[in-house]
Amino acid sequence: MEKFDTSLSHLKEYIKYRSGSEDILLSDVNSQFIGDFDFYLKTVRKCQHNSSLKHLKNLKKIIRIALANDWIKKDPFYGIQFKQEETNVEFLSQEELETVIHKEFSLPRLAQVRDIFTFCCFTGLAFIDVQQLTPAHLIKDNNGAIWIRKNRQKICVIFLFYPLLEN
């Protein structure tokens, strides 16, 4: 349910924004509501297209449950298609990464953020995956090298990451 928390929060805010009330009837969720929610996410909440789609897909999952239980008779998502946009990810150069690594901070909290960020850069783990790391995810191979074995939050597969460096 964790992945629905943000979507639920945005939906609650939108319902209050739209109607001034805390909730609405399921039967009030129609294609107009969905289109307006998408517009709200992109304008008021400043979500990018793919983030907005994620929230709409989460709402669609709830609507599917409502349909399966006969809580509503008509699918408000009927005829609505989701198309993700390709994103162009810009990577840090080696020089930029070195600058981040060697940046000194007076606040320990900022130094910790820097360390977690660089750890993410070197392992390819997302921040949420690093947050969830425990000693149980660290495994030692026959040569004594330590590896990370972890299910990824986003795509739900197990990844083995290269042995961790000594430093």
Coordinates of N, CA and C in Angstrom, one line a residue:
M1 N 0.8 -1.2 0.0 CA 0.0 0.0 0.0 C 0.8 1.3 0.0
E2 N 2.1 1.1 0.3 CA 3.0 2.3 0.4 C 3.0 3.1 -0.9
K3 N 3.0 2.4 -2.0 CA 3.1 3.1 -3.3 C 1.8 3.9 -3.6
F4 N 0.7 3.6 -2.9 CA -0.5 4.3 -3.1 C -0.7 5.6 -2.2
D5 N 0.2 5.7 -1.2 CA 0.1 6.8 -0.3 C 0.1 8.2 -0.9
T6 N 1.0 8.4 -1.8 CA 1.1 9.7 -2.5 C -0.1 9.9 -3.4
S7 N -0.4 8.9 -4.1 CA -1.6 9.0 -5.0 C -2.9 9.3 -4.2
L8 N -3.0 8.6 -3.1 CA -4.2 8.9 -2.2 C -4.2 10.3 -1.6
S9 N -3.0 10.8 -1.2 CA -2.9 12.1 -0.7 C -3.3 13.1 -1.8
H10 N -2.8 13.0 -3.0 CA -3.1 13.9 -4.1 C -4.6 13.8 -4.4
L11 N -5.2 12.6 -4.4 CA -6.6 12.5 -4.7 C -7.4 13.2 -3.6
K12 N -7.1 13.0 -2.4 CA -7.8 13.7 -1.3 C -7.7 15.2 -1.4
E13 N -6.5 15.7 -1.7 CA -6.4 17.1 -1.9 C -7.2 17.6 -3.1
Y14 N -7.2 16.8 -4.2 CA -8.0 17.2 -5.3 C -9.5 17.3 -5.0
I15 N -10.0 16.3 -4.3 CA -11.4 16.2 -4.0 C -11.8 17.4 -3.2
K16 N -11.0 17.8 -2.2 CA -11.2 19.0 -1.4 C -11.1 20.2 -2.2
Y17 N -10.1 20.3 -3.1 CA -10.0 21.4 -4.0 C -11.2 21.6 -5.0
R18 N -11.6 20.5 -5.5 CA -12.7 20.5 -6.5 C -14.1 20.7 -5.8
S19 N -14.4 20.0 -4.8 CA -15.7 20.0 -4.2 C -15.9 20.7 -2.8
G20 N -14.7 20.9 -2.2 CA -14.8 21.5 -0.9 C -15.1 20.5 0.2
S21 N -15.3 19.2 -0.2 CA -15.7 18.2 0.8 C -14.5 17.2 1.0
E22 N -14.6 16.4 2.0 CA -13.6 15.4 2.2 C -13.6 14.2 1.3
D23 N -14.8 13.9 0.8 CA -14.9 12.7 -0.1 C -16.1 12.9 -1.1
I24 N -16.2 12.0 -2.0 CA -17.2 12.0 -3.0 C -17.7 10.6 -3.2
L25 N -18.8 10.4 -3.9 CA -19.4 9.1 -4.2 C -18.5 8.5 -5.3
L26 N -18.4 7.2 -5.3 CA -17.7 6.5 -6.4 C -18.4 6.8 -7.7
S27 N -19.7 6.9 -7.7 CA -20.4 7.2 -8.9 C -20.1 8.6 -9.5
D28 N -19.5 9.5 -8.7 CA -19.1 10.8 -9.2 C -17.8 10.8 -10.0
V29 N -17.1 9.6 -9.9 CA -15.8 9.5 -10.6 C -16.2 9.1 -12.1
N30 N -16.1 10.1 -13.0 CA -16.4 9.9 -14.4 C -15.2 10.4 -15.2
S31 N -15.3 10.3 -16.5 CA -14.2 10.7 -17.4 C -13.8 12.2 -17.2
Q32 N -14.8 13.0 -16.9 CA -14.6 14.4 -16.7 C -13.7 14.6 -15.4
F33 N -14.1 13.8 -14.3 CA -13.4 13.9 -13.1 C -11.9 13.5 -13.3
I34 N -11.7 12.4 -14.1 CA -10.4 11.9 -14.4 C -9.5 12.9 -15.1
G35 N -10.1 13.5 -16.2 CA -9.4 14.5 -16.9 C -9.1 15.7 -16.1
D36 N -10.0 16.1 -15.2 CA -9.7 17.3 -14.3 C -8.7 16.9 -13.3
F37 N -8.7 15.7 -12.8 CA -7.7 15.3 -11.8 C -6.3 15.3 -12.5
D38 N -6.2 14.8 -13.7 CA -5.0 14.9 -14.5 C -4.5 16.3 -14.6
F39 N -5.4 17.2 -15.0 CA -5.0 18.6 -15.1 C -4.5 19.2 -13.8
Y40 N -5.2 18.9 -12.7 CA -4.9 19.3 -11.4 C -3.5 18.8 -11.0
L41 N -3.2 17.5 -11.3 CA -1.9 17.0 -11.0 C -0.8 17.7 -11.7
K42 N -1.0 18.1 -12.9 CA 0.0 18.7 -13.8 C 0.2 20.2 -13.5
T43 N -0.9 20.9 -13.1 CA -0.8 22.3 -12.9 C -0.7 22.7 -11.4
V44 N -1.5 22.2 -10.5 CA -1.5 22.6 -9.1 C -0.4 21.8 -8.4
R45 N -0.3 20.5 -8.6 CA 0.7 19.7 -7.9 C 2.0 19.7 -8.7
K46 N 2.1 20.2 -9.9 CA 3.3 20.4 -10.7 C 3.9 19.0 -11.0
C47 N 3.1 18.0 -11.2 CA 3.6 16.6 -11.6 C 3.9 16.6 -13.1
Q48 N 5.0 15.9 -13.4 CA 5.3 15.7 -14.8 C 4.3 14.7 -15.4
H49 N 4.3 14.5 -16.7 CA 3.3 13.7 -17.4 C 3.3 12.2 -16.8
N50 N 4.5 11.6 -16.7 CA 4.6 10.2 -16.3 C 4.2 10.1 -14.8
S51 N 4.5 11.1 -14.0 CA 4.1 11.0 -12.6 C 2.6 11.1 -12.5
S52 N 2.0 12.0 -13.3 CA 0.6 12.1 -13.3 C -0.1 10.8 -13.7
L53 N 0.5 10.1 -14.7 CA 0.0 8.8 -15.2 C 0.0 7.8 -14.1
K54 N 1.1 7.8 -13.3 CA 1.2 6.9 -12.2 C 0.1 7.0 -11.2
H55 N -0.3 8.2 -10.9 CA -1.4 8.5 -10.0 C -2.7 8.1 -10.6
L56 N -2.9 8.3 -11.9 CA -4.1 7.9 -12.6 C -4.2 6.4 -12.6
K57 N -3.1 5.7 -12.9 CA -3.1 4.3 -12.9 C -3.5 3.7 -11.6
N58 N -3.0 4.3 -10.5 CA -3.3 3.9 -9.2 C -4.8 4.0 -8.9
L59 N -5.4 5.2 -9.3 CA -6.8 5.4 -9.2 C -7.6 4.3 -10.0
K60 N -7.1 4.0 -11.2 CA -7.7 3.0 -12.1 C -7.8 1.7 -11.4
K61 N -6.7 1.3 -10.7 CA -6.7 0.0 -9.9 C -7.8 0.0 -8.9
I62 N -8.1 1.1 -8.2 CA -9.1 1.2 -7.2 C -10.5 1.1 -7.9
I63 N -10.6 1.7 -9.1 CA -11.9 1.7 -9.8 C -12.1 0.2 -10.3
R64 N -11.1 -0.5 -10.7 CA -11.3 -1.9 -11.1 C -11.8 -2.7 -9.9
I65 N -11.3 -2.5 -8.7 CA -11.8 -3.2 -7.5 C -13.3 -2.8 -7.3
A66 N -13.7 -1.5 -7.5 CA -15.1 -1.1 -7.4 C -15.9 -1.8 -8.4
L67 N -15.5 -1.9 -9.6 CA -16.2 -2.6 -10.7 C -16.4 -4.1 -10.4
A68 N -15.3 -4.7 -9.9 CA -15.4 -6.2 -9.6 C -16.3 -6.5 -8.5
N69 N -16.5 -5.5 -7.6 CA -17.4 -5.7 -6.4 C -18.8 -5.1 -6.7
D70 N -19.1 -4.7 -7.9 CA -20.3 -4.1 -8.3 C -20.7 -2.8 -7.5
W71 N -19.7 -2.1 -7.0 CA -19.9 -0.9 -6.3 C -20.3 0.3 -7.3
I72 N -19.8 0.1 -8.5 CA -20.1 1.0 -9.6 C -20.4 0.1 -10.9
K73 N -21.2 0.6 -11.8 CA -21.6 -0.2 -12.9 C -20.8 0.2 -14.2
K74 N -20.3 1.4 -14.3 CA -19.7 1.9 -15.5 C -18.2 2.2 -15.2
D75 N -17.3 1.8 -16.1 CA -15.9 2.1 -16.0 C -15.6 3.5 -16.4
P76 N -15.3 4.4 -15.5 CA -15.0 5.8 -16.0 C -13.7 5.9 -16.8
F77 N -12.9 4.9 -16.7 CA -11.6 4.9 -17.5 C -11.8 4.3 -18.9
Y78 N -13.0 3.9 -19.2 CA -13.3 3.3 -20.6 C -12.9 4.3 -21.6
G79 N -12.1 3.9 -22.6 CA -11.7 4.7 -23.7 C -10.5 5.7 -23.4
I80 N -10.1 5.7 -22.1 CA -9.0 6.5 -21.8 C -7.7 5.7 -21.9
Q81 N -6.7 6.1 -22.6 CA -5.5 5.4 -22.8 C -4.4 6.2 -22.2
F82 N -3.4 5.4 -21.6 CA -2.3 6.0 -20.9 C -1.1 5.8 -21.8
K83 N -0.3 6.8 -22.1 CA 0.9 6.7 -22.9 C 2.0 7.5 -22.2
Q84 N 3.0 6.7 -21.7 CA 4.1 7.3 -21.0 C 5.0 8.0 -22.1
E85 N 5.6 9.1 -21.6 CA 6.5 9.8 -22.5 C 7.9 9.3 -22.2
E86 N 8.7 9.2 -23.2 CA 10.1 8.8 -23.0 C 10.8 10.0 -22.3
T87 N 11.6 9.6 -21.3 CA 12.4 10.6 -20.6 C 13.8 10.6 -21.0
N88 N 14.4 11.7 -21.0 CA 15.8 11.8 -21.3 C 16.6 12.1 -20.0
V89 N 17.2 11.1 -19.5 CA 17.9 11.3 -18.2 C 19.3 11.8 -18.5
E90 N 19.6 12.9 -17.8 CA 21.0 13.4 -17.9 C 21.8 12.9 -16.7
F91 N 23.0 12.3 -17.1 CA 23.8 11.8 -16.1 C 24.9 12.8 -15.7
L92 N 25.4 12.6 -14.5 CA 26.5 13.5 -14.0 C 27.8 13.0 -14.7
S93 N 28.6 13.9 -15.0 CA 30.0 13.6 -15.6 C 30.8 13.1 -14.4
Q94 N 31.9 12.5 -14.7 CA 32.9 12.0 -13.7 C 33.3 13.2 -12.9
E95 N 33.6 14.3 -13.5 CA 34.0 15.5 -12.8 C 33.0 16.0 -11.9
E96 N 31.7 16.1 -12.3 CA 30.6 16.5 -11.5 C 30.4 15.6 -10.3
L97 N 30.5 14.3 -10.5 CA 30.4 13.4 -9.4 C 31.5 13.5 -8.4
E98 N 32.8 13.8 -8.9 CA 33.9 14.0 -8.0 C 33.7 15.3 -7.1
T99 N 33.1 16.3 -7.8 CA 32.8 17.5 -7.0 C 31.9 17.3 -5.9
V100 N 30.8 16.5 -6.2 CA 29.8 16.1 -5.1 C 30.5 15.3 -4.0
I101 N 31.3 14.3 -4.4 CA 31.9 13.5 -3.4 C 32.8 14.3 -2.5
H102 N 33.5 15.2 -3.0 CA 34.5 16.0 -2.2 C 33.9 17.2 -1.5
K103 N 32.7 17.5 -1.8 CA 32.0 18.7 -1.2 C 32.0 18.5 0.3
E104 N 32.4 19.6 1.0 CA 32.3 19.6 2.5 C 31.1 20.3 3.0
F105 N 30.5 19.8 4.0 CA 29.3 20.4 4.5 C 29.5 20.6 6.0
S106 N 29.0 21.7 6.5 CA 29.1 22.0 8.0 C 28.0 21.2 8.7
L107 N 26.9 20.9 8.1 CA 25.8 20.2 8.7 C 26.0 18.7 8.5
P108 N 26.0 17.9 9.5 CA 26.2 16.4 9.3 C 25.0 15.8 8.4
R109 N 23.8 16.4 8.6 CA 22.7 15.9 7.8 C 22.9 16.0 6.3
L110 N 23.5 17.2 5.9 CA 23.8 17.4 4.4 C 24.9 16.4 4.0
A111 N 25.9 16.2 4.8 CA 27.0 15.2 4.5 C 26.4 13.8 4.3
Q112 N 25.4 13.5 5.1 CA 24.7 12.2 5.0 C 24.0 12.1 3.7
V113 N 23.3 13.2 3.3 CA 22.5 13.2 2.0 C 23.5 13.0 0.9
R114 N 24.7 13.7 0.9 CA 25.7 13.6 -0.1 C 26.2 12.1 -0.2
D115 N 26.4 11.5 1.0 CA 26.9 10.1 1.0 C 25.9 9.1 0.4
I116 N 24.6 9.3 0.8 CA 23.6 8.5 0.2 C 23.4 8.7 -1.3
F117 N 23.5 9.9 -1.7 CA 23.4 10.2 -3.1 C 24.5 9.5 -3.9
T118 N 25.7 9.7 -3.4 CA 26.9 9.0 -4.1 C 26.8 7.5 -4.1
F119 N 26.3 7.0 -3.0 CA 26.1 5.5 -2.9 C 25.1 5.1 -4.0
C120 N 24.0 5.9 -4.1 CA 23.0 5.6 -5.2 C 23.6 5.6 -6.6
C121 N 24.5 6.6 -6.8 CA 25.2 6.7 -8.1 C 26.0 5.5 -8.4
F122 N 26.8 5.0 -7.4 CA 27.7 3.9 -7.6 C 27.0 2.6 -7.7
T123 N 25.8 2.4 -7.0 CA 25.1 1.1 -7.0 C 24.0 1.0 -8.0
G124 N 23.5 2.2 -8.4 CA 22.3 2.2 -9.2 C 21.0 2.0 -8.5
L125 N 21.1 1.9 -7.2 CA 19.9 1.8 -6.3 C 19.2 3.1 -6.2
A126 N 17.8 3.0 -6.2 CA 17.0 4.2 -6.0 C 17.1 4.6 -4.5
F127 N 16.8 5.8 -4.1 CA 16.8 6.3 -2.8 C 15.9 5.4 -1.9
I128 N 14.7 5.0 -2.4 CA 13.8 4.2 -1.6 C 14.5 2.8 -1.3
D129 N 15.2 2.3 -2.2 CA 15.9 1.0 -2.0 C 17.0 1.1 -1.0
V130 N 17.7 2.2 -1.0 CA 18.8 2.5 0.0 C 18.1 2.6 1.4
Q131 N 17.0 3.3 1.4 CA 16.3 3.5 2.7 C 16.0 2.1 3.3
Q132 N 15.6 1.2 2.5 CA 15.2 -0.1 3.0 C 16.3 -1.1 3.2
L133 N 17.5 -0.8 2.9 CA 18.6 -1.7 3.0 C 18.8 -2.1 4.5
T134 N 19.1 -3.4 4.7 CA 19.4 -3.9 6.0 C 20.6 -4.7 5.9
P135 N 21.3 -5.1 7.0 CA 22.4 -6.0 7.0 C 22.1 -7.3 6.3
A136 N 20.8 -7.7 6.3 CA 20.5 -9.0 5.6 C 20.6 -8.9 4.1
H137 N 20.7 -7.7 3.6 CA 20.8 -7.6 2.1 C 22.3 -7.7 1.7
L138 N 23.2 -7.7 2.6 CA 24.6 -7.7 2.3 C 25.1 -9.2 2.4
I139 N 25.6 -9.7 1.3 CA 26.1 -11.1 1.3 C 27.5 -11.2 0.9
K140 N 28.2 -12.1 1.5 CA 29.6 -12.3 1.2 C 29.8 -13.5 0.3
D141 N 30.6 -13.3 -0.8 CA 30.9 -14.4 -1.7 C 32.1 -15.3 -1.2
N142 N 32.4 -16.3 -1.9 CA 33.5 -17.2 -1.5 C 34.9 -16.5 -1.4
N143 N 35.0 -15.4 -2.1 CA 36.3 -14.7 -2.1 C 36.3 -13.6 -1.0
G144 N 35.2 -13.5 -0.2 CA 35.1 -12.5 0.8 C 34.6 -11.1 0.4
A145 N 34.2 -11.0 -0.9 CA 33.7 -9.7 -1.4 C 32.2 -9.6 -0.9
I146 N 31.8 -8.4 -0.6 CA 30.5 -8.1 -0.1 C 29.6 -7.6 -1.2
W147 N 28.5 -8.2 -1.4 CA 27.5 -7.9 -2.5 C 26.2 -7.4 -1.8
I148 N 25.5 -6.6 -2.6 CA 24.1 -6.3 -2.2 C 23.1 -7.1 -3.0
R149 N 22.3 -7.8 -2.2 CA 21.2 -8.6 -2.9 C 19.9 -8.0 -2.4
K150 N 19.1 -7.4 -3.3 CA 18.0 -6.6 -2.8 C 16.9 -6.6 -3.9
N151 N 15.6 -6.8 -3.5 CA 14.5 -6.6 -4.4 C 14.4 -5.1 -4.6
R152 N 14.2 -4.7 -5.8 CA 14.0 -3.2 -6.1 C 12.6 -2.9 -5.9
Q153 N 12.3 -1.8 -5.2 CA 11.0 -1.3 -4.9 C 10.2 -1.1 -6.2
K154 N 10.8 -0.4 -7.2 CA 10.1 0.1 -8.4 C 9.7 -1.1 -9.3
I155 N 10.7 -2.0 -9.5 CA 10.4 -3.0 -10.6 C 10.3 -4.5 -10.0
C156 N 10.4 -4.6 -8.7 CA 10.2 -5.9 -8.0 C 11.0 -7.0 -8.5
V157 N 12.3 -6.8 -8.8 CA 13.2 -7.9 -9.2 C 14.4 -7.8 -8.3
I158 N 15.0 -9.0 -8.1 CA 16.2 -9.0 -7.3 C 17.4 -8.6 -8.1
F159 N 18.2 -7.8 -7.6 CA 19.5 -7.4 -8.3 C 20.7 -7.7 -7.4
L160 N 21.7 -8.2 -8.0 CA 23.0 -8.4 -7.3 C 23.9 -7.2 -7.8
F161 N 24.4 -6.5 -6.9 CA 25.3 -5.4 -7.2 C 26.7 -5.8 -7.0
Y162 N 27.5 -5.2 -7.8 CA 29.0 -5.5 -7.7 C 29.5 -5.4 -6.3
P163 N 30.5 -6.1 -6.0 CA 31.0 -6.1 -4.6 C 31.3 -4.7 -4.2
L164 N 30.9 -4.4 -2.9 CA 31.2 -3.1 -2.3 C 32.6 -2.9 -2.1
L165 N 33.0 -1.7 -2.4 CA 34.4 -1.3 -2.2 C 34.8 -1.3 -0.7
E166 N 36.0 -1.5 -0.4 CA 36.5 -1.5 1.0 C 36.2 -0.2 1.7
N167 N 36.3 1.0 1.0 CA 36.2 2.3 1.6 C 34.7 2.7 1.6

